CSV table of C-alpha atoms in Angstrom, one decimal:
chain,number,residue,atom,x,y,z
A,1,MET,CA,220.2,59.0,162.7
A,2,PRO,CA,222.5,57.0,160.4
A,3,GLU,CA,220.2,54.9,159.0
A,4,THR,CA,216.7,55.7,157.5
A,5,GLU,CA,213.5,55.1,159.5
A,6,PRO,CA,212.1,52.0,157.5
A,7,ARG,CA,216.0,50.5,157.8
A,8,ARG,CA,215.8,51.3,161.6
A,9,PHE,CA,212.1,49.9,162.5
A,10,ARG,CA,213.3,46.9,160.3
A,11,HIS,CA,216.1,45.8,162.4
A,12,LEU,CA,214.4,46.5,165.5
A,13,LEU,CA,211.7,44.2,164.7
A,14,LEU,CA,214.1,41.4,163.6
A,15,ARG,CA,216.1,42.0,166.7
A,16,ALA,CA,213.0,41.3,168.5
A,17,VAL,CA,212.5,38.1,166.2
A,18,LEU,CA,216.1,36.3,166.4
A,19,LEU,CA,216.8,36.6,170.0
A,20,PRO,CA,213.8,34.8,171.3
A,21,LEU,CA,213.6,32.5,168.7
A,22,GLY,CA,217.4,31.6,169.1
A,23,LEU,CA,216.6,31.1,173.1
A,24,LEU,CA,213.9,29.0,172.3
A,25,LEU,CA,216.2,27.2,170.2
A,26,LEU,CA,218.7,26.6,173.0
A,27,LEU,CA,215.9,25.9,175.4
A,28,ALA,CA,214.8,23.0,173.2
A,29,GLY,CA,218.3,21.6,172.5
A,30,ILE,CA,218.9,21.3,176.7
A,31,LEU,CA,215.4,19.9,177.1
A,32,MET,CA,215.8,17.2,174.4
A,33,GLY,CA,219.2,16.6,176.4
A,34,ALA,CA,217.9,16.2,179.5
A,35,VAL,CA,214.7,14.3,178.2
A,36,GLY,CA,216.6,11.5,176.6
A,37,GLY,CA,218.2,10.9,179.8
A,38,LEU,CA,215.2,10.3,181.1
A,39,ILE,CA,214.2,8.4,178.9
A,40,GLN,CA,217.5,6.0,179.0
A,41,ALA,CA,216.7,5.8,182.9
A,42,GLN,CA,213.0,4.5,182.5
A,43,GLU,CA,214.6,1.9,180.1
A,44,GLU,CA,217.0,1.3,182.1
A,45,ALA,CA,214.8,0.9,185.1
A,46,ARG,CA,212.2,-1.1,182.7
A,47,HIS,CA,215.1,-3.5,181.7
A,48,SER,CA,215.9,-4.0,185.3
A,49,GLN,CA,212.2,-5.0,186.4
A,50,GLU,CA,212.3,-7.6,182.9
A,51,ALA,CA,215.1,-9.3,184.5
A,52,LEU,CA,213.2,-9.7,188.2
A,53,THR,CA,210.3,-10.9,186.3
A,54,ARG,CA,212.3,-12.9,184.8
A,55,LEU,CA,214.2,-14.2,187.9
A,56,GLU,CA,211.0,-15.0,189.4
A,57,ARG,CA,210.1,-17.1,186.1
A,58,VAL,CA,213.1,-19.2,186.5
A,59,ARG,CA,213.0,-19.6,190.1
A,60,GLN,CA,209.2,-21.0,189.9
A,61,LEU,CA,210.1,-23.2,187.1
A,62,LEU,CA,212.9,-24.7,189.4
A,63,ILE,CA,210.6,-25.0,192.4
A,64,ASP,CA,207.5,-26.8,190.1
A,65,ARG,CA,210.3,-29.1,189.0
A,66,GLU,CA,212.0,-30.2,192.2
A,67,THR,CA,207.8,-30.5,193.8
A,68,GLY,CA,206.9,-32.5,191.0
A,69,LEU,CA,209.8,-35.0,191.3
A,70,ARG,CA,209.5,-35.2,195.2
A,71,GLY,CA,205.7,-35.9,194.7
A,72,TYR,CA,206.2,-38.4,192.2
A,73,LEU,CA,209.1,-40.4,194.2
A,74,LEU,CA,206.8,-40.2,198.0
A,75,THR,CA,203.9,-41.2,196.0
A,76,GLY,CA,204.5,-42.8,192.9
A,77,LYS,CA,201.6,-41.1,190.2
A,78,PRO,CA,202.7,-40.3,187.4
A,79,ALA,CA,200.5,-37.3,187.7
A,80,PHE,CA,203.2,-35.6,189.9
A,81,LEU,CA,205.8,-35.8,186.7
A,82,ALA,CA,204.0,-33.5,184.5
A,83,PRO,CA,205.1,-30.1,186.1
A,84,TYR,CA,208.1,-31.7,186.7
A,85,GLN,CA,208.3,-32.6,182.5
A,86,SER,CA,206.8,-29.4,181.4
A,87,ALA,CA,209.0,-27.0,184.0
A,88,GLY,CA,212.4,-29.1,182.2
A,89,GLN,CA,210.9,-28.3,178.9
A,90,MET,CA,210.5,-24.4,179.5
A,91,LEU,CA,213.6,-24.1,181.8
A,92,PRO,CA,216.1,-24.0,179.1
A,93,SER,CA,214.4,-20.8,177.3
A,94,ALA,CA,213.4,-19.0,180.4
A,95,VAL,CA,217.2,-19.3,181.4
A,96,GLU,CA,218.3,-17.9,178.1
A,97,ALA,CA,216.0,-15.5,178.6
A,98,LEU,CA,216.8,-14.0,181.8
A,99,GLU,CA,220.7,-14.4,180.6
A,100,HIS,CA,219.9,-12.2,177.8
A,101,SER,CA,218.1,-9.5,180.5
A,102,LEU,CA,221.2,-9.8,182.4
A,103,ALA,CA,223.2,-8.9,179.6
A,104,GLY,CA,225.1,-5.5,180.4
A,105,GLU,CA,225.1,-6.0,183.9
A,106,PRO,CA,229.4,-6.6,185.2
A,107,GLU,CA,228.5,-10.0,187.6
A,108,GLN,CA,226.0,-11.6,184.4
A,109,ARG,CA,229.1,-13.9,183.4
A,110,ALA,CA,229.8,-15.5,186.8
A,111,TRP,CA,226.1,-15.6,187.5
A,112,MET,CA,224.8,-17.2,184.6
A,113,LYS,CA,227.9,-19.8,185.2
A,114,ALA,CA,227.4,-20.3,188.8
A,115,LEU,CA,223.7,-21.3,188.0
A,116,ARG,CA,224.4,-23.1,185.2
A,117,GLU,CA,226.8,-25.1,187.0
A,118,ARG,CA,224.3,-25.8,189.9
A,119,TRP,CA,221.2,-26.2,187.8
A,120,ARG,CA,223.3,-29.1,186.2
A,121,ASP,CA,224.1,-30.6,189.7
A,122,TRP,CA,221.0,-30.7,190.6
A,123,GLU,CA,219.0,-32.2,187.3
A,124,ARG,CA,222.3,-34.9,187.4
A,125,PHE,CA,221.0,-35.5,190.6
A,126,ALA,CA,217.5,-36.0,189.9
A,127,ASP,CA,218.2,-38.3,187.0
A,128,GLU,CA,220.1,-40.9,189.6
A,129,GLU,CA,217.2,-40.5,192.0
A,130,LEU,CA,214.7,-41.4,189.2
A,131,SER,CA,217.0,-44.2,188.4
A,132,LEU,CA,217.0,-45.7,191.6
A,133,PHE,CA,213.3,-45.4,192.1
A,134,HIS,CA,212.2,-47.4,188.6
A,135,GLN,CA,215.2,-49.8,189.3
A,136,GLY,CA,213.9,-50.3,192.4
A,137,GLY,CA,216.9,-49.0,194.6
A,138,ASP,CA,216.6,-46.9,198.0
A,139,TRP,CA,216.1,-44.0,196.9
A,140,LEU,CA,214.6,-42.7,200.1
A,141,ALA,CA,217.8,-42.9,201.8
A,142,VAL,CA,219.2,-40.6,199.2
A,143,VAL,CA,216.3,-38.4,199.6
A,144,ARG,CA,217.0,-38.7,203.5
A,145,SER,CA,220.9,-37.6,202.9
A,146,GLY,CA,219.7,-33.9,201.8
A,147,ALA,CA,222.1,-34.0,198.9
A,148,GLY,CA,219.1,-32.9,196.9
A,149,LYS,CA,218.2,-29.8,199.4
A,150,ILE,CA,221.6,-28.9,199.0
A,151,ARG,CA,221.7,-28.7,195.6
A,152,MET,CA,218.5,-26.7,195.7
A,153,ASP,CA,219.7,-24.8,198.1
A,154,ALA,CA,222.6,-23.3,196.5
A,155,ILE,CA,220.6,-22.3,192.8
A,156,ARG,CA,218.3,-20.5,195.4
A,157,ALA,CA,221.0,-18.6,197.1
A,158,THR,CA,222.5,-18.2,193.6
A,159,LEU,CA,219.4,-16.8,191.9
A,160,ASP,CA,218.4,-14.7,195.8
A,161,ALA,CA,221.8,-13.5,195.1
A,162,VAL,CA,220.9,-12.2,191.7
A,163,LEU,CA,217.7,-11.2,192.7
A,164,ALA,CA,218.9,-9.2,195.1
A,165,GLU,CA,221.3,-7.5,193.2
A,166,THR,CA,218.9,-7.0,190.5
A,167,ARG,CA,216.4,-5.2,192.7
A,168,GLN,CA,219.3,-2.8,194.0
A,169,ARG,CA,220.2,-1.5,190.4
A,170,ALA,CA,216.4,-1.4,189.7
A,171,THR,CA,216.3,0.7,192.5
A,172,LEU,CA,218.8,3.3,192.0
A,173,ARG,CA,217.8,3.5,188.3
A,174,GLY,CA,214.3,4.0,189.4
A,175,LEU,CA,215.0,6.8,191.6
A,176,GLU,CA,217.9,8.1,188.5
A,177,ALA,CA,215.1,8.2,186.4
A,178,GLU,CA,213.0,9.8,189.2
A,179,ARG,CA,215.6,12.3,189.4
A,180,ALA,CA,216.3,13.0,186.2
A,181,GLY,CA,212.6,13.8,185.7
A,182,ARG,CA,212.7,16.3,188.7
A,183,THR,CA,215.6,17.8,187.4
A,184,VAL,CA,214.3,17.8,183.5
A,185,LEU,CA,210.9,19.7,184.9
A,186,VAL,CA,212.9,22.1,187.5
A,187,ALA,CA,215.4,22.9,184.9
A,188,GLY,CA,212.4,23.4,182.1
A,189,GLY,CA,210.5,25.5,184.5
A,190,LEU,CA,213.6,28.2,185.6
A,191,TRP,CA,215.1,28.1,182.1
A,192,THR,CA,211.3,29.0,181.1
A,193,LEU,CA,211.0,31.5,183.4
A,194,ALA,CA,214.3,33.0,182.5
A,195,VAL,CA,213.3,32.9,179.1
A,196,GLY,CA,210.2,34.6,179.9
A,197,LEU,CA,211.9,37.3,181.9
A,198,LEU,CA,214.7,37.9,179.3
A,199,LEU,CA,211.5,38.4,176.7
A,200,ALA,CA,209.4,40.7,178.8
A,201,TRP,CA,212.6,42.9,179.7
A,202,PHE,CA,214.1,42.8,176.0
A,203,SER,CA,210.5,43.6,174.7
A,204,ARG,CA,210.0,46.5,177.0
A,205,ARG,CA,213.7,47.8,175.8
A,206,GLN,CA,212.4,47.5,172.2
A,207,LEU,CA,209.1,49.0,173.1
A,208,ILE,CA,211.0,51.8,174.5
A,209,LEU,CA,213.3,52.3,171.4
A,210,LEU,CA,210.6,52.1,169.1
A,211,ALA,CA,208.4,55.0,171.2
A,212,ARG,CA,211.4,57.3,171.1
A,213,GLU,CA,212.1,56.9,167.6
A,214,TYR,CA,208.1,57.2,166.8
A,215,GLY,CA,208.3,60.4,169.0
A,216,ALA,CA,211.6,61.7,167.2
A,217,SER,CA,209.7,61.4,164.1
A,218,LEU,CA,206.0,62.7,165.3
A,219,ALA,CA,208.6,65.5,166.2
A,220,ARG,CA,210.0,66.0,162.7
A,221,VAL,CA,206.8,65.5,161.1
A,222,SER,CA,205.2,68.3,163.1
A,223,ALA,CA,208.3,70.5,162.5
A,224,GLN,CA,207.9,69.8,158.3
A,225,ALA,CA,204.2,70.5,158.7
A,226,ASP,CA,205.1,73.7,160.5
A,227,ALA,CA,207.5,74.0,157.5
A,228,LEU,CA,204.9,73.4,155.0
A,229,ARG,CA,202.1,75.7,156.4
A,230,ALA,CA,204.8,78.9,156.5
A,231,SER,CA,205.6,78.1,152.8
A,232,GLU,CA,201.7,77.6,152.1
A,233,ALA,CA,201.4,81.0,153.8
A,234,ARG,CA,204.9,82.6,151.6
A,235,LEU,CA,202.7,80.9,148.5
A,236,GLU,CA,199.4,82.5,149.5
A,237,SER,CA,200.8,85.7,150.3
A,238,ARG,CA,202.5,85.8,146.6
A,239,VAL,CA,199.4,84.6,144.7
A,240,ALA,CA,197.6,87.5,146.8
A,241,GLN,CA,200.2,89.9,145.4
A,242,ARG,CA,200.3,88.0,141.9
A,243,THR,CA,196.9,88.1,141.9
A,244,HIS,CA,196.7,92.2,143.4
A,245,GLU,CA,199.2,92.9,140.3
A,246,LEU,CA,197.1,90.8,137.4
A,247,THR,CA,194.2,92.4,138.6
A,248,ALA,CA,195.5,95.8,137.9
A,249,ALA,CA,197.2,95.3,134.9
A,250,ASN,CA,194.2,93.7,133.5
A,251,LYS,CA,192.4,97.1,134.7
A,252,GLU,CA,195.0,99.1,133.2
A,253,LEU,CA,194.8,96.8,130.2
A,254,GLU,CA,191.2,97.8,129.7
A,255,SER,CA,191.9,101.2,130.1
A,256,PHE,CA,194.4,101.1,127.5
A,257,SER,CA,192.3,99.0,125.3
A,258,TYR,CA,189.1,101.5,125.6
A,259,SER,CA,191.4,104.5,124.7
A,260,VAL,CA,193.1,103.0,122.0
A,261,SER,CA,189.8,101.9,120.6
A,262,HIS,CA,188.2,105.6,120.8
A,263,ASP,CA,191.2,106.5,119.8
A,264,LEU,CA,191.5,104.4,116.7
A,265,ARG,CA,187.7,105.2,116.2
A,266,SER,CA,188.0,109.1,115.7
A,267,PRO,CA,190.2,109.3,113.0
A,268,LEU,CA,188.7,106.2,111.0
A,269,ARG,CA,185.5,108.0,111.1
A,270,ALA,CA,187.2,111.1,109.8
A,271,ILE,CA,188.9,109.3,107.1
A,272,ASP,CA,185.8,107.8,105.8
A,273,GLY,CA,183.8,110.4,106.2
A,274,PHE,CA,185.8,112.5,104.6
A,275,ALA,CA,186.3,110.1,101.5
A,276,GLN,CA,182.5,109.9,101.9
A,277,ALA,CA,182.6,113.6,101.4
A,278,LEU,CA,185.0,113.9,98.4
A,279,LEU,CA,183.1,111.2,97.0
A,280,GLU,CA,179.9,113.2,97.0
A,281,ASP,CA,181.5,117.0,96.2
A,282,GLU,CA,183.7,115.9,93.9
A,283,ARG,CA,182.7,112.7,92.0
A,284,PRO,CA,182.7,114.8,88.5
A,285,ARG,CA,185.4,115.8,89.0
A,286,LEU,CA,187.1,112.6,89.9
A,287,SER,CA,189.1,110.2,87.5
A,288,PRO,CA,188.1,106.7,87.7
A,289,GLU,CA,191.3,106.0,89.2
A,290,GLY,CA,191.1,108.3,91.8
A,291,LEU,CA,187.6,106.9,92.4
A,292,ARG,CA,188.8,103.6,92.7
A,293,LEU,CA,191.3,104.5,95.2
A,294,LEU,CA,188.8,106.6,97.4
A,295,SER,CA,186.8,103.2,97.3
A,296,ARG,CA,189.7,101.4,98.5
A,297,LEU,CA,190.2,104.0,101.4
A,298,GLN,CA,186.8,103.4,102.3
A,299,ALA,CA,187.2,99.3,102.8
A,300,ALA,CA,190.2,99.8,104.7
A,301,ALA,CA,189.0,101.9,106.7
A,302,THR,CA,185.9,100.0,107.4
A,303,ARG,CA,188.0,96.6,107.8
A,304,MET,CA,190.4,98.8,110.6
A,305,GLY,CA,187.2,99.4,112.6
A,306,GLN,CA,185.7,95.7,112.6
A,307,LEU,CA,189.6,94.5,113.2
A,308,ILE,CA,189.0,97.3,116.3
A,309,ASP,CA,185.5,95.8,117.4
A,310,ASP,CA,187.1,92.0,117.1
A,311,LEU,CA,190.2,92.7,118.9
A,312,LEU,CA,188.1,94.2,122.0
A,313,GLN,CA,185.3,91.3,121.8
A,314,LEU,CA,188.4,89.2,122.4
A,315,SER,CA,189.2,91.3,125.2
A,316,ARG,CA,186.1,91.2,126.8
A,317,VAL,CA,186.3,87.6,126.1
A,318,THR,CA,189.6,87.2,128.4
A,319,ARG,CA,188.3,89.0,131.0
A,320,ALA,CA,184.6,88.9,131.1
A,321,GLU,CA,183.2,87.0,134.5
A,322,VAL,CA,181.7,83.8,133.5
A,323,GLN,CA,178.2,83.1,134.8
A,324,ARG,CA,176.8,80.3,134.9
A,325,GLU,CA,173.1,79.4,134.4
A,326,THR,CA,171.6,76.9,132.2
A,327,VAL,CA,171.4,77.3,128.8
A,328,ASP,CA,169.3,76.2,125.3
A,329,LEU,CA,172.0,75.9,122.9
A,330,SER,CA,169.4,75.1,120.4
A,331,ALA,CA,166.9,78.0,120.8
A,332,LEU,CA,170.9,80.3,120.5
A,333,ALA,CA,171.6,78.4,117.4
A,334,THR,CA,168.3,79.5,116.0
A,335,SER,CA,168.2,82.7,117.0
A,336,VAL,CA,171.6,82.7,115.3
A,337,LEU,CA,171.1,81.4,112.2
A,338,HIS,CA,167.7,83.3,111.7
A,339,GLU,CA,169.7,86.6,111.9
A,340,LEU,CA,171.9,85.1,109.1
A,341,ARG,CA,168.7,85.0,106.7
A,342,GLN,CA,167.7,88.3,107.7
A,343,ARG,CA,170.8,90.1,106.6
A,344,GLU,CA,171.2,87.1,103.5
A,345,PRO,CA,167.3,86.5,103.2
A,346,ALA,CA,168.7,85.1,99.5
A,347,ARG,CA,170.7,82.2,100.5
A,348,ASP,CA,169.6,78.7,99.8
A,349,VAL,CA,170.8,77.4,103.0
A,350,THR,CA,169.8,73.9,104.6
A,351,CYS,CA,170.1,74.0,108.6
A,352,THR,CA,169.9,71.1,110.6
A,353,LEU,CA,169.5,71.7,114.7
A,354,GLN,CA,169.3,69.2,117.5
A,355,PRO,CA,166.4,70.6,119.8
A,356,GLY,CA,166.5,70.3,123.6
A,357,LEU,CA,170.6,71.0,123.5
A,358,LEU,CA,171.5,72.5,127.1
A,359,ALA,CA,174.3,73.3,129.0
A,360,ARG,CA,175.3,75.3,132.0
A,361,GLY,CA,177.4,78.3,131.5
A,362,ASP,CA,177.4,82.2,130.3
A,363,PRO,CA,174.7,82.9,127.7
A,364,ARG,CA,176.6,85.6,126.5
A,365,LEU,CA,179.5,83.9,125.6
A,366,PHE,CA,177.9,81.0,124.2
A,367,ARG,CA,176.3,83.5,122.0
A,368,VAL,CA,179.5,85.1,120.5
A,369,LEU,CA,180.7,81.1,120.5
A,370,LEU,CA,177.5,79.8,118.3
A,371,GLU,CA,177.8,83.4,116.5
A,372,ASN,CA,181.4,82.6,115.3
A,373,LEU,CA,181.1,79.0,114.7
A,374,LEU,CA,177.9,79.3,112.6
A,375,GLY,CA,178.8,82.7,111.4
A,376,ASN,CA,181.4,81.0,109.6
A,377,ALA,CA,179.5,77.8,108.8
A,378,TRP,CA,177.6,80.5,107.3
A,379,LYS,CA,180.3,82.4,105.4
A,380,PHE,CA,182.3,79.0,104.2
A,381,THR,CA,179.0,77.3,102.7
A,382,SER,CA,178.0,80.9,100.4
A,383,LYS,CA,179.7,79.8,97.3
A,384,ARG,CA,177.9,76.5,96.5
A,385,SER,CA,174.7,75.1,96.1
A,386,GLY,CA,172.8,73.0,98.1
A,387,ALA,CA,174.7,74.5,101.3
A,388,HIS,CA,174.1,72.4,104.4
A,389,ILE,CA,174.8,73.4,108.2
A,390,GLU,CA,174.4,71.3,111.7
A,391,PHE,CA,174.2,71.7,114.7
A,392,PHE,CA,174.2,68.5,116.8
A,393,SER,CA,175.2,66.6,120.1
A,394,GLU,CA,177.1,63.3,120.4
A,395,THR,CA,178.7,61.5,123.4
A,396,VAL,CA,182.2,60.2,122.8
A,397,GLU,CA,183.6,58.2,125.9
A,398,GLY,CA,180.9,59.3,128.1
A,399,VAL,CA,181.9,63.3,127.4
A,400,PRO,CA,179.2,65.4,125.3
A,401,HIS,CA,180.7,66.9,122.4
A,402,TYR,CA,178.5,69.5,120.6
A,403,VAL,CA,179.0,69.5,116.6
A,404,VAL,CA,179.0,72.5,114.5
A,405,ARG,CA,179.5,71.0,111.1
A,406,ASP,CA,179.5,72.0,107.2
A,407,ASN,CA,179.9,71.5,103.9
A,408,GLY,CA,181.6,74.4,102.5
A,409,VAL,CA,185.1,74.9,100.9
A,410,GLY,CA,187.1,73.3,104.1
A,411,PHE,CA,190.3,74.0,104.5
A,412,ASP,CA,193.8,71.8,104.4
A,413,MET,CA,194.6,70.5,107.5
A,414,ALA,CA,198.3,70.9,107.3
A,415,TYR,CA,197.5,74.2,108.9
A,416,ALA,CA,194.9,73.4,111.6
A,417,GLY,CA,197.7,74.3,114.4
A,418,LYS,CA,197.3,77.7,113.4
A,419,LEU,CA,193.5,77.6,113.3
A,420,PHE,CA,192.9,79.2,116.6
A,421,SER,CA,195.3,81.8,116.8
A,422,PRO,CA,194.5,85.3,116.2
A,423,PHE,CA,195.2,86.9,112.9
A,424,GLN,CA,195.6,83.4,111.4
A,425,ARG,CA,193.3,82.8,107.9
A,426,MET,CA,193.1,79.8,105.9
A,427,HIS,CA,191.6,81.6,102.9
A,428,LYS,CA,191.9,84.9,101.0
A,429,PRO,CA,190.3,88.2,102.4
A,430,SER,CA,189.4,88.3,98.4
A,431,ASP,CA,187.6,85.5,98.7
A,432,PHE,CA,186.1,85.1,102.1
A,433,PRO,CA,186.1,88.9,104.4
A,434,GLY,CA,187.0,88.4,108.1
A,435,THR,CA,189.7,89.8,110.6
A,436,GLY,CA,191.3,86.0,111.7
A,437,ILE,CA,190.0,86.7,115.3
A,438,GLY,CA,186.9,84.5,115.3
A,439,LEU,CA,188.1,81.1,115.8
A,440,ALA,CA,190.8,82.3,118.2
A,441,THR,CA,188.0,84.0,120.4
A,442,VAL,CA,185.5,81.1,120.3
A,443,GLN,CA,188.8,78.3,121.4
A,444,ARG,CA,189.0,81.4,124.4
A,445,ILE,CA,185.1,80.8,125.5
A,446,VAL,CA,185.6,77.0,125.4
A,447,HIS,CA,188.7,77.2,127.8
A,448,ARG,CA,187.1,79.9,129.9
A,449,HIS,CA,184.5,77.2,130.7
A,450,ARG,CA,187.3,74.1,130.7
A,451,GLY,CA,186.1,72.5,127.8
A,452,GLU,CA,188.3,71.6,124.9
A,453,ILE,CA,187.9,72.3,121.3
A,454,SER,CA,189.1,71.1,117.7
A,455,ALA,CA,188.5,71.0,114.3
A,456,GLN,CA,188.4,68.1,111.1
A,457,ALA,CA,188.5,69.9,107.5
A,458,THR,CA,188.5,68.6,104.0
A,459,PRO,CA,189.2,71.1,101.1
A,460,GLY,CA,186.2,71.4,99.4
A,461,ALA,CA,184.4,68.8,101.4
A,462,GLY,CA,183.3,71.1,104.8
A,463,ALA,CA,184.6,71.6,108.1
A,464,THR,CA,183.4,70.2,111.1
A,465,PHE,CA,184.0,71.8,114.7
A,466,ARG,CA,183.6,69.6,117.8
A,467,PHE,CA,183.6,71.4,121.6
A,468,THR,CA,182.7,70.2,125.1
A,469,LEU,CA,182.1,72.2,127.8
A,470,GLN,CA,183.0,70.0,131.0
A,471,GLU,CA,182.1,71.9,133.8
A,472,ALA,CA,179.2,73.3,131.5
A,473,GLN,CA,177.3,70.4,131.0
A,474,ALA,CA,173.2,71.0,132.4
């Protein structure tokens, strides 16, 4: 597929929106044009109806004027002149309004010219009759001559012609408006039906395309899932193979460590035993330098033995399976300090332990951890009076931290990066004995319990070790 999936779907959806929108806009334009024609036809029809109304108004005013004059001449009563005079006042504006309504008609100018001429002719004849009547002339002869009727009939004929023509035009315009309305309805309905059918066809086509795209995507995802499962199976097979190899290597390493420790201990015991026998049997004949060298030989053998013990312990800590149970760290720390006091009962050390510190983890490893940390605190406070060792817990950002703090010799933080590496020492062996394995063992125990350990110290002001046991919290 040349396009990426999101672009493809956006393109299809965009077409699904733009095409119906374009069709609807086209339909709206056509309907607006048809509706405009319909409105114009209705307006022309209304204009024609208005012209007819004004024609009837002019006709009625002329009739009022004629009948009023005739009644006055026959009866001599002034009351009959009221409609004559009233119609005479309104007739000019009515004729103007009629002329305005007929504006735009092709014959309008000829009609209005004829109407005005015949109207003025009748007005002159009426004035003549009134003048004869008021002067006592033979006005009746003028009436009997039928001249007035002839003039009024001419006006009526003109009005009838205009009326007939206007009615015919009004009828035609009404028919045109009706036809335009029907055209709008039929065209709108047909166009709506066509657009609906087109949209239905287009939507079905888009849905089919989307379904095909979805099917293809689903097939690709299924293929990728199969490939992922195959890769996962291969990875599990490799992990199993590596685990088997690692287990075999651990067993081999354990066997090697046992052999090394056993093989090294035998000559060490022999060296120490021969040195001790030499001291006991030949002490009087040995020079002071010989005695010093034998003592150093025994001390070196003892240190070598301790180093082998510490390395074996570090190896066991790394390989041992972690047993998880709730452990009272306070009781464990009390036991460790009690053993330290028994070894050096003359030491004046103040110990402050927070009671009730519980954690989940391996009790054997926790004991090794506290033996090393509290043993270090005991050792590095040996050269100062008022020694103080603390073991307590504090919470930092919701995580409990266990703290071992002393006021001993401390160390330079510039070398803190090497603190937990094997065989690294912060002090000379002549000042404080040790193999440099203890803190490396402590760090591995903490890591086996998925915790972290850190140290803060100041030379001459003591050291503080903080560690967490996140998976071992009680």
